[in-house]
Short mmCIF file of C-alpha atoms in Angstrom, two decimals:
data_model
loop_
_atom_site.label_atom_id
_atom_site.label_comp_id
_atom_site.label_asym_id
_atom_site.label_seq_id
_atom_site.Cartn_x
_atom_site.Cartn_y
_atom_site.Cartn_z
CA MET A 17 0.00 0.00 0.00
CA LYS A 18 2.82 2.39 0.87
CA LYS A 19 4.53 1.60 -2.44
CA ILE A 20 1.40 2.56 -4.36
CA LEU A 21 1.08 5.82 -2.43
CA VAL A 22 4.72 6.72 -3.05
CA LEU A 23 4.37 5.83 -6.73
CA MET A 24 1.25 7.98 -7.07
CA THR A 25 3.04 10.89 -5.39
CA LEU A 26 6.00 10.61 -7.75
CA VAL A 27 3.81 10.39 -10.84
CA SER A 28 1.74 13.40 -9.82
CA SER A 29 4.85 15.46 -9.04
CA PHE A 30 6.23 14.74 -12.52
CA LEU A 31 2.94 15.71 -14.11
CA PHE A 32 2.79 19.10 -12.40
CA ALA A 33 6.51 19.93 -12.52
CA LYS A 34 7.56 22.77 -14.80
CA GLY A 35 10.26 22.03 -17.29
CA VAL A 36 13.28 24.11 -18.19
CA ASP A 37 11.50 25.53 -21.23
CA ASP A 38 8.53 26.69 -19.13
CA ILE A 39 10.83 28.59 -16.79
CA LEU A 40 12.64 30.18 -19.74
CA GLU A 41 9.32 31.12 -21.36
CA ASN A 42 8.16 32.81 -18.15
CA ARG A 43 11.44 34.72 -17.85
CA ILE A 44 11.20 36.01 -21.42
CA GLU A 45 7.55 37.04 -21.02
CA ASN A 46 8.29 38.81 -17.72
CA GLU A 47 11.30 40.61 -19.18
CA LEU A 48 9.22 41.85 -22.11
CA LYS A 49 6.49 43.07 -19.75
CA MET A 50 9.01 44.80 -17.48
CA LYS A 51 10.90 46.45 -20.35
CA ASN A 52 7.66 47.95 -21.67
CA ILE A 53 8.81 48.01 -25.30
CA ILE A 54 5.34 49.02 -26.47
CA GLN A 55 4.21 52.37 -25.13
CA ILE A 56 0.58 52.68 -26.13
CA SER A 57 -2.50 53.52 -24.11
CA ASN A 58 -6.01 52.09 -24.41
CA TYR A 59 -4.64 48.67 -25.38
CA ASN A 60 -3.91 45.55 -23.41
CA VAL A 61 -0.66 43.97 -24.62
CA ASP A 62 -0.05 40.27 -23.98
CA TYR A 63 3.15 38.31 -24.64
CA ASP A 64 3.26 34.55 -25.18
CA ALA A 65 6.60 32.76 -25.67
CA ASP A 66 6.90 29.09 -26.59
CA VAL A 67 10.40 27.56 -26.61
CA TYR A 68 11.30 24.19 -28.08
CA GLU A 69 14.75 22.91 -29.09
CA ASN A 70 16.49 26.33 -29.27
CA GLN A 71 13.64 27.83 -31.26
CA MET A 72 11.02 30.23 -30.02
CA ASN A 73 7.62 31.38 -31.16
CA LEU A 74 6.79 34.79 -29.72
CA GLU A 75 3.26 36.12 -30.00
CA ILE A 76 2.52 39.73 -29.15
CA GLU A 77 -1.21 40.44 -28.99
CA PHE A 78 -3.00 43.77 -28.76
CA ASP A 79 -6.54 43.87 -27.33
CA GLY A 80 -8.54 46.98 -28.14
CA VAL A 81 -11.24 48.67 -30.16
CA LYS A 82 -9.24 49.99 -33.14
CA GLU A 83 -6.18 48.53 -34.83
CA PRO A 84 -3.05 50.30 -33.51
CA LYS A 85 -0.83 52.13 -35.99
CA LEU A 86 2.72 51.28 -34.87
CA ASP A 87 6.08 50.37 -36.36
CA TYR A 88 5.74 46.60 -35.98
CA ASN A 89 9.20 45.87 -37.36
CA ASN A 90 10.87 47.92 -34.60
CA ILE A 91 8.66 46.30 -31.95
CA ALA A 92 9.63 42.84 -33.21
CA LEU A 93 13.34 43.74 -33.31
CA GLU A 94 13.21 45.06 -29.74
CA ALA A 95 11.40 41.92 -28.58
CA VAL A 96 13.97 39.70 -30.30
CA THR A 97 16.87 41.66 -28.78
CA THR A 98 15.34 41.39 -25.30
CA SER A 99 14.66 37.67 -25.78
CA ARG A 100 18.23 37.00 -26.91
CA LYS A 101 19.56 38.74 -23.78
CA VAL A 102 17.55 36.35 -21.61
CA ALA A 103 18.21 33.27 -23.75
CA PRO A 104 21.29 33.71 -25.98
CA ASP A 105 21.17 30.06 -27.16
CA LEU A 106 18.01 30.54 -29.23
CA ASP A 107 18.70 29.92 -32.92
CA ASN A 108 15.44 31.03 -34.53
CA ILE A 109 12.79 33.36 -33.18
CA TYR A 110 9.46 33.58 -34.98
CA VAL A 111 7.55 36.74 -34.04
CA VAL A 112 3.83 37.20 -34.68
CA ILE A 113 2.06 40.44 -33.81
CA LYS A 114 -1.72 40.13 -33.68
CA PHE A 115 -4.65 42.43 -33.05
CA ASP A 116 -7.60 41.02 -31.12
CA PRO A 117 -10.57 43.37 -31.55
CA VAL A 118 -13.44 43.48 -29.10
CA MET A 119 -15.74 42.16 -31.83
CA GLY A 120 -14.59 40.02 -34.74
CA GLU A 121 -11.70 37.75 -35.50
CA ASP A 122 -8.01 38.20 -34.74
CA LYS A 123 -5.89 39.87 -37.38
CA ILE A 124 -2.20 39.16 -37.98
CA LEU A 125 -0.40 42.49 -38.34
CA PHE A 126 3.19 41.26 -38.65
CA SER A 127 5.12 37.99 -38.79
CA LYS A 128 8.79 37.33 -39.37
CA THR A 129 11.49 34.79 -38.49
CA TYR A 130 14.76 36.05 -37.03
CA SER A 131 17.75 33.72 -37.28
CA LYS A 132 20.92 33.88 -35.24
#
């Protein structure tokens, strides 16, 4: 009985444990939020980083009423520079900037892959 309880505890701890990539993703997202690379009011900006095998997908999403008019290339470059400072081993970074209106479907405003 004790063996089963110990086994169940081990299995559940492995299921809920965060991996190295999850910790790295959280660090990158927090660094982007703290750096405040996008200075725009009336919009909620959300960052989502997904890392797998030295590659990262970075999604920057704006929530608001109207589509923001910004220089998306500079925003993406700043996000890539900040991400590379946190994780210099990343080979490719794919950046997608999306707009999520209050009503309607999401719209992709910018997407580009940055290689090392």
